Amino acid sequence: MKAKSLFFLFFGLLILFKGKAQQYNFSCYSVENGVAQSQVYAILQDSRGLLWLGTRGGGLTMYNGYEFLNYTEKDGLSDNYIYDLFEDEGHNLWITTNDGLTKYDGKTFKTYKPEGINRNFQIQSTASDEKGGFWMATSNGLYHFDGENFKALNVNLGIVTISSVAFLKDQLYIGTNLGLYNWSIKGQERLIYYGDSTRYMKNAISCLRLGKNDKLWIGTYGDGAYCYDQRMFYRIDLNLELYRTTVLDIYRDNQGNIWFGTLNNGIVHYETKTKKFDRLTEAEGLSNNHVRRIYQDQNDHFWIGTSGGGVCYYTGKQFTTFDESNGLSGRFIYSIFRDAGGKLWVANSTRGISFYNNGKFEPFLSETQLDYLKVKSITGVDSTLY
């Protein structure tokens, strides 16, 4: 079997209806389970199915589905403070740290730093390009790394603190404590400050993430999140679901939904089809409301890196209880049947048959007064009845 098929085989996937009395399926792991440190800032599942965790001062942790293995400076890491993780086409793992860039080929670690820099070379944020290179926001300014060598970028931002970068079509977006910048490297190099055109982009930027259709998602310190569609900046939380929230990570899942990791409000989840928000916090089983990283693995489950609570594995809402408040006629269920059209039918001991429709159960009413009988079995439903 492939590694990713074996990975986390002991976890079950339950497909459920939305209702009340929901329980959330979280499994959380921290130092006591073998994770190097309780502050997990980076997450990556590689092509072999192995999960890698970058921690804030504890080094690198690898999880193979059975045990956690840790790597530190003693093993060859350039620094135990890790910001981000990438895998290249050659299946090498790249680790951005508080002192340089480290490559792990599965056997040994090799560190890269620009020539002439002997002090700490912090790489706070990294964006990859289509040629396999990296664009980096560092303690020494902006750099490009082609896989072997660093090149300093001549971008004059003045005295600002760079927090995040994103690269799209020869455009480098730069998030700073003074707002959002754009540096175009196509043709004549030019720098644009978006704070001149909209006050929203004068916010201190916490993270930048690329989305579908060239959208840029922008997390801020204290003012929620914005989206830039290459024409205008706008918010999606029309009812202020992210009002005065610090957003530390933004993740777009395989279904197109958006997940926001926040400083102290857990996860805010936005379902793009229904345009509805919901939250996952400590009340739902999250180990810590300070969320640093969100990542969807090859099984479409989620890993959440927290600051102080280790990493949490989330497989969705575990159980949903239906009773009279959801439209069922009774609690003693004798038979459940799904017809050819996909409709779910339930027979109970109190009042006949109910069917599931638009998030709740409704009684099946017929001229034969079936709704007043105790029904113990369903073998088929004629589609002409409904």
Short mmCIF file of C-alpha atoms in Angstrom, two decimals:
data_model
loop_
_atom_site.label_atom_id
_atom_site.label_comp_id
_atom_site.label_asym_id
_atom_site.label_seq_id
_atom_site.Cartn_x
_atom_site.Cartn_y
_atom_site.Cartn_z
CA MET A 1 0.00 0.00 0.00
CA LYS A 2 1.13 3.56 -0.58
CA ALA A 3 2.44 5.50 2.39
CA LYS A 4 -0.36 8.03 2.25
CA SER A 5 -2.91 5.18 2.33
CA LEU A 6 -1.25 3.77 5.42
CA PHE A 7 -0.91 7.17 7.03
CA PHE A 8 -3.31 7.66 9.94
CA LEU A 9 -5.18 4.46 9.08
CA PHE A 10 -6.40 4.21 12.64
CA PHE A 11 -8.53 7.34 12.24
CA GLY A 12 -12.09 6.83 10.93
CA LEU A 13 -13.97 9.20 8.66
CA LEU A 14 -17.64 9.72 9.49
CA ILE A 15 -19.98 11.40 6.99
CA LEU A 16 -22.73 13.13 8.93
CA PHE A 17 -25.69 15.45 8.62
CA LYS A 18 -25.71 18.91 10.12
CA GLY A 19 -27.86 19.18 13.20
CA LYS A 20 -27.60 19.92 16.88
CA ALA A 21 -25.59 18.44 19.75
CA GLN A 22 -22.44 18.26 17.64
CA GLN A 23 -19.22 16.77 18.99
CA TYR A 24 -15.93 17.59 17.25
CA ASN A 25 -13.28 15.02 16.55
CA PHE A 26 -9.97 16.49 17.75
CA SER A 27 -6.84 14.54 18.67
CA CYS A 28 -4.16 16.80 20.14
CA TYR A 29 -0.45 16.10 20.55
CA SER A 30 2.20 18.03 22.43
CA VAL A 31 5.46 17.53 24.33
CA GLU A 32 4.08 14.69 26.43
CA ASN A 33 3.31 12.77 23.22
CA GLY A 34 6.74 13.35 21.70
CA VAL A 35 6.38 16.64 19.81
CA ALA A 36 9.57 18.67 20.20
CA GLN A 37 7.82 21.79 21.49
CA SER A 38 4.28 22.96 22.27
CA GLN A 39 4.47 25.91 19.85
CA VAL A 40 3.99 24.59 16.30
CA TYR A 41 4.50 27.27 13.63
CA ALA A 42 4.90 25.22 10.41
CA ILE A 43 3.25 22.04 9.04
CA LEU A 44 3.89 19.98 5.91
CA GLN A 45 3.02 16.48 4.73
CA ASP A 46 5.61 15.30 2.22
CA SER A 47 5.18 13.14 -0.88
CA ARG A 48 5.82 9.99 1.18
CA GLY A 49 3.00 10.78 3.59
CA LEU A 50 5.24 11.82 6.48
CA LEU A 51 4.10 14.80 8.54
CA TRP A 52 6.65 17.46 9.47
CA LEU A 53 6.18 20.04 12.23
CA GLY A 54 8.34 23.13 12.67
CA THR A 55 8.40 24.46 16.21
CA ARG A 56 9.33 27.71 17.91
CA GLY A 57 12.61 26.73 19.52
CA GLY A 58 12.26 22.96 19.73
CA GLY A 59 13.45 22.11 16.25
CA LEU A 60 11.79 19.81 13.72
CA THR A 61 9.37 16.96 14.45
CA MET A 62 8.50 14.13 12.06
CA TYR A 63 5.37 11.99 12.53
CA ASN A 64 4.99 8.71 10.63
CA GLY A 65 1.56 7.80 12.02
CA TYR A 66 3.01 5.80 14.91
CA GLU A 67 5.67 7.88 16.63
CA PHE A 68 7.19 11.35 16.74
CA LEU A 69 10.89 11.78 15.91
CA ASN A 70 12.72 15.04 16.60
CA TYR A 71 15.65 16.80 14.89
CA THR A 72 17.56 19.74 16.32
CA GLU A 73 20.77 21.72 15.83
CA LYS A 74 22.63 18.66 17.12
CA ASP A 75 21.43 16.76 14.03
CA GLY A 76 22.41 19.53 11.62
CA LEU A 77 19.57 22.04 11.69
CA SER A 78 20.81 25.61 11.35
CA ASP A 79 18.48 26.75 14.16
CA ASN A 80 15.73 25.25 16.33
CA TYR A 81 13.33 28.14 15.63
CA ILE A 82 11.45 27.21 12.42
CA TYR A 83 9.18 29.51 10.38
CA ASP A 84 8.16 27.44 7.35
CA LEU A 85 8.55 24.13 5.47
CA PHE A 86 8.61 23.26 1.74
CA GLU A 87 9.26 20.19 -0.39
CA ASP A 88 10.86 20.49 -3.84
CA GLU A 89 10.49 18.27 -6.92
CA GLY A 90 13.48 16.21 -5.80
CA HIS A 91 11.64 15.40 -2.54
CA ASN A 92 14.05 17.46 -0.47
CA LEU A 93 12.66 19.17 2.60
CA TRP A 94 13.47 22.89 2.95
CA ILE A 95 13.33 24.47 6.39
CA THR A 96 13.39 28.23 6.97
CA THR A 97 14.78 29.08 10.38
CA ASN A 98 15.93 31.85 12.67
CA ASP A 99 19.42 31.49 11.17
CA GLY A 100 19.36 30.50 7.54
CA LEU A 101 17.78 27.99 5.18
CA THR A 102 18.31 24.26 5.73
CA LYS A 103 17.82 21.44 3.22
CA TYR A 104 17.16 17.88 4.38
CA ASP A 105 17.57 15.17 1.74
CA GLY A 106 16.39 12.36 4.01
CA LYS A 107 19.87 11.67 5.35
CA THR A 108 21.74 14.89 6.06
CA PHE A 109 21.07 18.57 6.70
CA LYS A 110 22.76 21.34 4.72
CA THR A 111 22.46 25.05 5.58
CA TYR A 112 22.46 27.99 3.16
CA LYS A 113 23.14 31.65 4.00
CA PRO A 114 24.17 34.63 1.87
CA GLU A 115 27.90 35.19 1.63
CA GLY A 116 29.30 37.67 4.09
CA ILE A 117 26.51 37.31 6.68
CA ASN A 118 27.87 35.80 9.86
CA ARG A 119 25.20 36.96 12.29
CA ASN A 120 21.72 35.43 12.54
CA PHE A 121 19.88 35.37 9.21
CA GLN A 122 16.20 35.13 10.11
CA ILE A 123 13.81 34.03 7.35
CA GLN A 124 10.38 35.11 8.57
CA SER A 125 8.35 34.42 5.43
CA THR A 126 8.87 32.57 2.14
CA ALA A 127 7.03 32.36 -1.18
CA SER A 128 7.89 29.88 -3.93
CA ASP A 129 7.86 30.59 -7.67
CA GLU A 130 7.27 28.42 -10.76
CA LYS A 131 11.03 27.93 -11.28
CA GLY A 132 11.58 26.29 -7.89
CA GLY A 133 13.08 29.37 -6.29
CA PHE A 134 12.10 31.10 -3.07
CA TRP A 135 11.33 34.76 -2.35
CA MET A 136 12.21 35.56 1.24
CA ALA A 137 11.52 38.21 3.84
CA THR A 138 14.50 38.17 6.17
CA SER A 139 16.06 40.15 9.00
CA ASN A 140 18.44 41.56 6.34
CA GLY A 141 15.77 42.55 3.81
CA LEU A 142 14.32 40.79 0.78
CA TYR A 143 16.14 37.98 -1.00
CA HIS A 144 15.65 35.47 -3.80
CA PHE A 145 17.11 31.96 -3.54
CA ASP A 146 17.44 29.83 -6.69
CA GLY A 147 18.29 26.56 -4.96
CA GLU A 148 21.97 27.29 -4.52
CA ASN A 149 22.58 31.03 -4.19
CA PHE A 150 20.99 34.06 -2.55
CA LYS A 151 20.43 37.36 -4.34
CA ALA A 152 19.53 40.51 -2.40
CA LEU A 153 16.61 42.46 -3.91
CA ASN A 154 17.02 46.17 -4.33
CA VAL A 155 13.64 47.14 -2.86
CA ASN A 156 13.70 50.40 -0.94
CA LEU A 157 11.02 50.08 1.76
CA GLY A 158 12.64 52.41 4.23
CA ILE A 159 12.52 51.44 7.89
CA VAL A 160 9.76 48.83 8.03
CA THR A 161 9.35 45.34 9.49
CA ILE A 162 8.47 42.75 6.85
CA SER A 163 6.14 40.03 8.11
CA SER A 164 5.05 38.14 4.99
CA VAL A 165 5.56 37.80 1.23
CA ALA A 166 3.55 36.25 -1.62
CA PHE A 167 4.63 35.84 -5.25
CA LEU A 168 2.24 35.95 -8.23
CA LYS A 169 3.04 36.49 -11.91
CA ASP A 170 6.19 38.58 -11.48
CA GLN A 171 4.58 40.50 -8.64
CA LEU A 172 5.99 40.27 -5.13
CA TYR A 173 3.46 41.28 -2.49
CA ILE A 174 5.08 42.46 0.73
CA GLY A 175 3.26 42.66 4.06
CA THR A 176 4.77 45.04 6.61
CA ASN A 177 3.97 46.78 9.88
CA LEU A 178 2.96 49.84 7.80
CA GLY A 179 0.70 48.00 5.37
CA LEU A 180 0.85 46.27 1.99
CA TYR A 181 3.38 46.88 -0.80
CA ASN A 182 3.75 45.47 -4.33
CA TRP A 183 7.09 45.15 -6.10
CA SER A 184 6.91 44.46 -9.82
CA ILE A 185 9.94 42.74 -11.33
CA LYS A 186 8.57 42.56 -14.87
CA GLY A 187 10.23 45.12 -17.13
CA GLN A 188 11.13 48.17 -15.09
CA GLU A 189 11.15 47.49 -11.37
CA ARG A 190 8.61 49.58 -9.49
CA LEU A 191 7.22 49.74 -5.96
CA ILE A 192 3.57 50.43 -5.07
CA TYR A 193 2.26 51.22 -1.60
CA TYR A 194 -1.43 50.24 -1.40
CA GLY A 195 -1.88 52.36 1.70
CA ASP A 196 -1.93 55.40 -0.58
CA SER A 197 -5.13 54.18 -2.27
CA THR A 198 -7.02 52.58 0.63
CA ARG A 199 -6.77 53.08 4.36
CA TYR A 200 -7.37 49.35 4.95
CA MET A 201 -3.94 48.53 3.58
CA LYS A 202 -2.28 50.78 6.15
CA ASN A 203 -2.98 48.04 8.69
CA ALA A 204 -0.07 46.01 10.03
CA ILE A 205 -0.01 42.83 7.92
CA SER A 206 0.36 39.46 9.64
CA CYS A 207 0.15 37.02 6.69
CA LEU A 208 -0.33 36.84 2.91
CA ARG A 209 -1.78 33.81 1.12
CA LEU A 210 -2.66 33.18 -2.53
CA GLY A 211 -6.13 31.87 -3.36
CA LYS A 212 -8.15 30.81 -6.37
CA ASN A 213 -8.29 33.03 -9.46
CA ASP A 214 -5.22 35.03 -8.43
CA LYS A 215 -6.88 36.32 -5.28
CA LEU A 216 -4.63 37.54 -2.49
CA TRP A 217 -5.78 36.93 1.08
CA ILE A 218 -4.44 39.38 3.64
CA GLY A 219 -4.40 38.82 7.40
CA THR A 220 -3.92 41.81 9.69
CA TYR A 221 -3.08 42.54 13.29
CA GLY A 222 -6.37 43.59 14.89
CA ASP A 223 -8.50 44.25 11.78
CA GLY A 224 -9.42 40.79 10.53
CA ALA A 225 -8.79 39.75 6.93
CA TYR A 226 -9.15 41.24 3.46
CA CYS A 227 -9.18 39.84 -0.06
CA TYR A 228 -7.65 41.49 -3.12
CA ASP A 229 -9.01 40.31 -6.51
CA GLN A 230 -6.50 42.35 -8.54
CA ARG A 231 -9.08 45.15 -8.80
CA MET A 232 -10.21 46.04 -5.30
CA PHE A 233 -9.84 45.17 -1.61
CA TYR A 234 -12.86 43.85 0.25
CA ARG A 235 -13.96 41.89 3.30
CA ILE A 236 -16.06 38.71 3.34
CA ASP A 237 -17.20 38.93 6.98
CA LEU A 238 -20.25 41.11 6.33
CA ASN A 239 -21.53 40.57 9.87
CA LEU A 240 -18.14 41.42 11.38
CA GLU A 241 -17.26 37.82 12.24
CA LEU A 242 -13.58 38.82 12.16
CA TYR A 243 -14.05 42.28 13.67
CA ARG A 244 -10.95 43.45 15.59
CA THR A 245 -9.43 39.99 15.19
CA THR A 246 -5.74 39.31 14.63
CA VAL A 247 -5.45 36.72 11.84
CA LEU A 248 -2.18 34.78 11.93
CA ASP A 249 -2.84 32.26 9.15
CA ILE A 250 -5.21 31.85 6.19
CA TYR A 251 -5.75 28.51 4.47
CA ARG A 252 -7.89 27.57 1.45
CA ASP A 253 -8.92 23.90 1.59
CA ASN A 254 -9.59 21.45 -1.24
CA GLN A 255 -13.28 22.38 -1.28
CA GLY A 256 -12.54 26.08 -1.66
CA ASN A 257 -13.48 27.00 1.90
CA ILE A 258 -11.34 29.48 3.85
CA TRP A 259 -9.89 28.86 7.32
CA PHE A 260 -8.57 31.70 9.48
CA GLY A 261 -6.19 30.99 12.35
CA THR A 262 -6.41 33.73 14.96
CA LEU A 263 -4.42 35.06 17.90
CA ASN A 264 -6.90 34.17 20.65
CA ASN A 265 -10.19 33.22 18.96
CA GLY A 266 -9.28 29.79 17.63
CA ILE A 267 -10.25 29.02 14.03
CA VAL A 268 -12.85 30.92 12.03
CA HIS A 269 -14.14 28.78 9.15
CA TYR A 270 -15.83 30.33 6.10
CA GLU A 271 -17.92 28.08 3.85
CA THR A 272 -17.83 29.71 0.43
CA LYS A 273 -21.01 28.09 -0.96
CA THR A 274 -23.30 29.07 1.91
CA LYS A 275 -21.25 32.18 2.87
CA LYS A 276 -21.58 31.15 6.52
CA PHE A 277 -19.00 31.34 9.31
CA ASP A 278 -18.45 29.01 12.24
CA ARG A 279 -15.76 28.71 14.91
CA LEU A 280 -13.58 25.99 16.33
CA THR A 281 -12.20 26.88 19.74
CA GLU A 282 -11.15 25.23 22.98
CA ALA A 283 -14.86 24.67 23.67
CA GLU A 284 -14.99 22.32 20.64
CA GLY A 285 -11.79 20.48 21.59
CA LEU A 286 -9.01 22.65 20.19
CA SER A 287 -6.01 22.53 22.53
CA ASN A 288 -5.32 26.28 22.39
CA ASN A 289 -7.10 29.29 20.89
CA HIS A 290 -3.79 30.78 19.68
CA VAL A 291 -3.57 29.23 16.19
CA ARG A 292 -0.41 29.65 14.12
CA ARG A 293 -0.86 27.27 11.18
CA ILE A 294 -3.64 25.31 9.43
CA TYR A 295 -2.87 22.48 6.98
CA GLN A 296 -4.97 19.91 5.08
CA ASP A 297 -3.34 16.52 4.62
CA GLN A 298 -3.65 13.92 1.86
CA ASN A 299 -6.69 12.39 3.57
CA ASP A 300 -8.46 15.79 3.54
CA HIS A 301 -8.17 16.03 7.31
CA PHE A 302 -6.69 19.04 9.08
CA TRP A 303 -3.68 19.67 11.28
CA ILE A 304 -3.72 22.80 13.41
CA GLY A 305 -0.51 24.19 14.88
CA THR A 306 -1.02 26.17 18.06
CA SER A 307 1.15 28.29 20.30
CA GLY A 308 1.23 26.44 23.59
CA GLY A 309 -1.07 23.52 22.79
CA GLY A 310 1.03 21.55 20.32
CA VAL A 311 -0.67 20.27 17.17
CA CYS A 312 -4.29 19.11 16.77
CA TYR A 313 -5.62 16.61 14.25
CA TYR A 314 -9.16 17.44 13.16
CA THR A 315 -11.36 15.02 11.19
CA GLY A 316 -14.64 16.92 11.40
CA LYS A 317 -17.81 16.78 13.38
CA GLN A 318 -17.90 13.37 14.97
CA PHE A 319 -21.51 12.84 16.01
CA THR A 320 -24.78 14.69 15.48
CA THR A 321 -27.85 13.76 17.51
CA PHE A 322 -31.33 14.01 16.02
CA ASP A 323 -34.46 13.93 18.17
CA GLU A 324 -37.93 15.49 18.30
CA SER A 325 -36.48 19.00 18.08
CA ASN A 326 -35.12 18.08 14.61
CA GLY A 327 -38.49 16.76 13.39
CA LEU A 328 -38.29 13.07 14.33
CA SER A 329 -41.55 11.63 15.60
CA GLY A 330 -39.84 9.53 18.24
CA ARG A 331 -36.50 8.33 19.65
CA PHE A 332 -36.89 4.58 19.08
CA ILE A 333 -35.64 3.97 15.55
CA TYR A 334 -36.45 0.60 13.93
CA SER A 335 -35.30 1.07 10.35
CA ILE A 336 -33.33 3.47 8.14
CA PHE A 337 -33.50 3.45 4.33
CA ARG A 338 -32.00 5.61 1.58
CA ASP A 339 -33.95 5.52 -1.70
CA ALA A 340 -32.64 5.70 -5.27
CA GLY A 341 -33.05 9.48 -5.25
CA GLY A 342 -30.82 9.84 -2.19
CA LYS A 343 -33.60 10.68 0.27
CA LEU A 344 -33.26 9.25 3.78
CA TRP A 345 -36.29 7.57 5.41
CA VAL A 346 -36.57 6.62 9.10
CA ALA A 347 -39.16 4.33 10.73
CA ASN A 348 -39.82 4.71 14.46
CA SER A 349 -42.01 3.27 17.18
CA THR A 350 -44.12 6.37 17.75
CA ARG A 351 -45.53 7.77 14.53
CA GLY A 352 -44.86 6.06 11.24
CA ILE A 353 -42.15 7.32 8.88
CA SER A 354 -40.08 10.49 8.70
CA PHE A 355 -37.85 11.69 5.86
CA TYR A 356 -34.83 13.99 5.94
CA ASN A 357 -35.24 17.29 4.09
CA ASN A 358 -33.30 20.59 4.22
CA GLY A 359 -31.49 19.85 7.47
CA LYS A 360 -34.40 18.39 9.44
CA PHE A 361 -36.84 15.48 9.49
CA GLU A 362 -40.44 15.80 8.38
CA PRO A 363 -43.32 13.31 8.88
CA PHE A 364 -44.46 11.35 5.85
CA LEU A 365 -48.20 11.89 5.65
CA SER A 366 -50.41 9.66 3.51
CA GLU A 367 -54.08 8.90 3.01
CA THR A 368 -53.56 5.48 4.61
CA GLN A 369 -52.83 7.17 8.00
CA LEU A 370 -49.45 5.45 8.06
CA ASP A 371 -48.22 8.22 10.31
CA TYR A 372 -50.19 6.79 13.25
CA LEU A 373 -48.69 3.29 13.01
CA LYS A 374 -45.58 1.67 14.47
CA VAL A 375 -43.30 0.92 11.50
CA LYS A 376 -40.50 -1.61 11.97
CA SER A 377 -39.09 -2.05 8.47
CA ILE A 378 -38.65 -0.17 5.18
CA THR A 379 -37.67 -2.04 2.03
CA GLY A 380 -38.39 0.54 -0.66
CA VAL A 381 -40.14 3.79 -1.45
CA ASP A 382 -41.93 4.54 -4.70
CA SER A 383 -40.65 7.84 -6.09
CA THR A 384 -44.19 8.79 -7.16
CA LEU A 385 -45.13 9.21 -3.49
CA TYR A 386 -42.98 12.33 -3.19
#
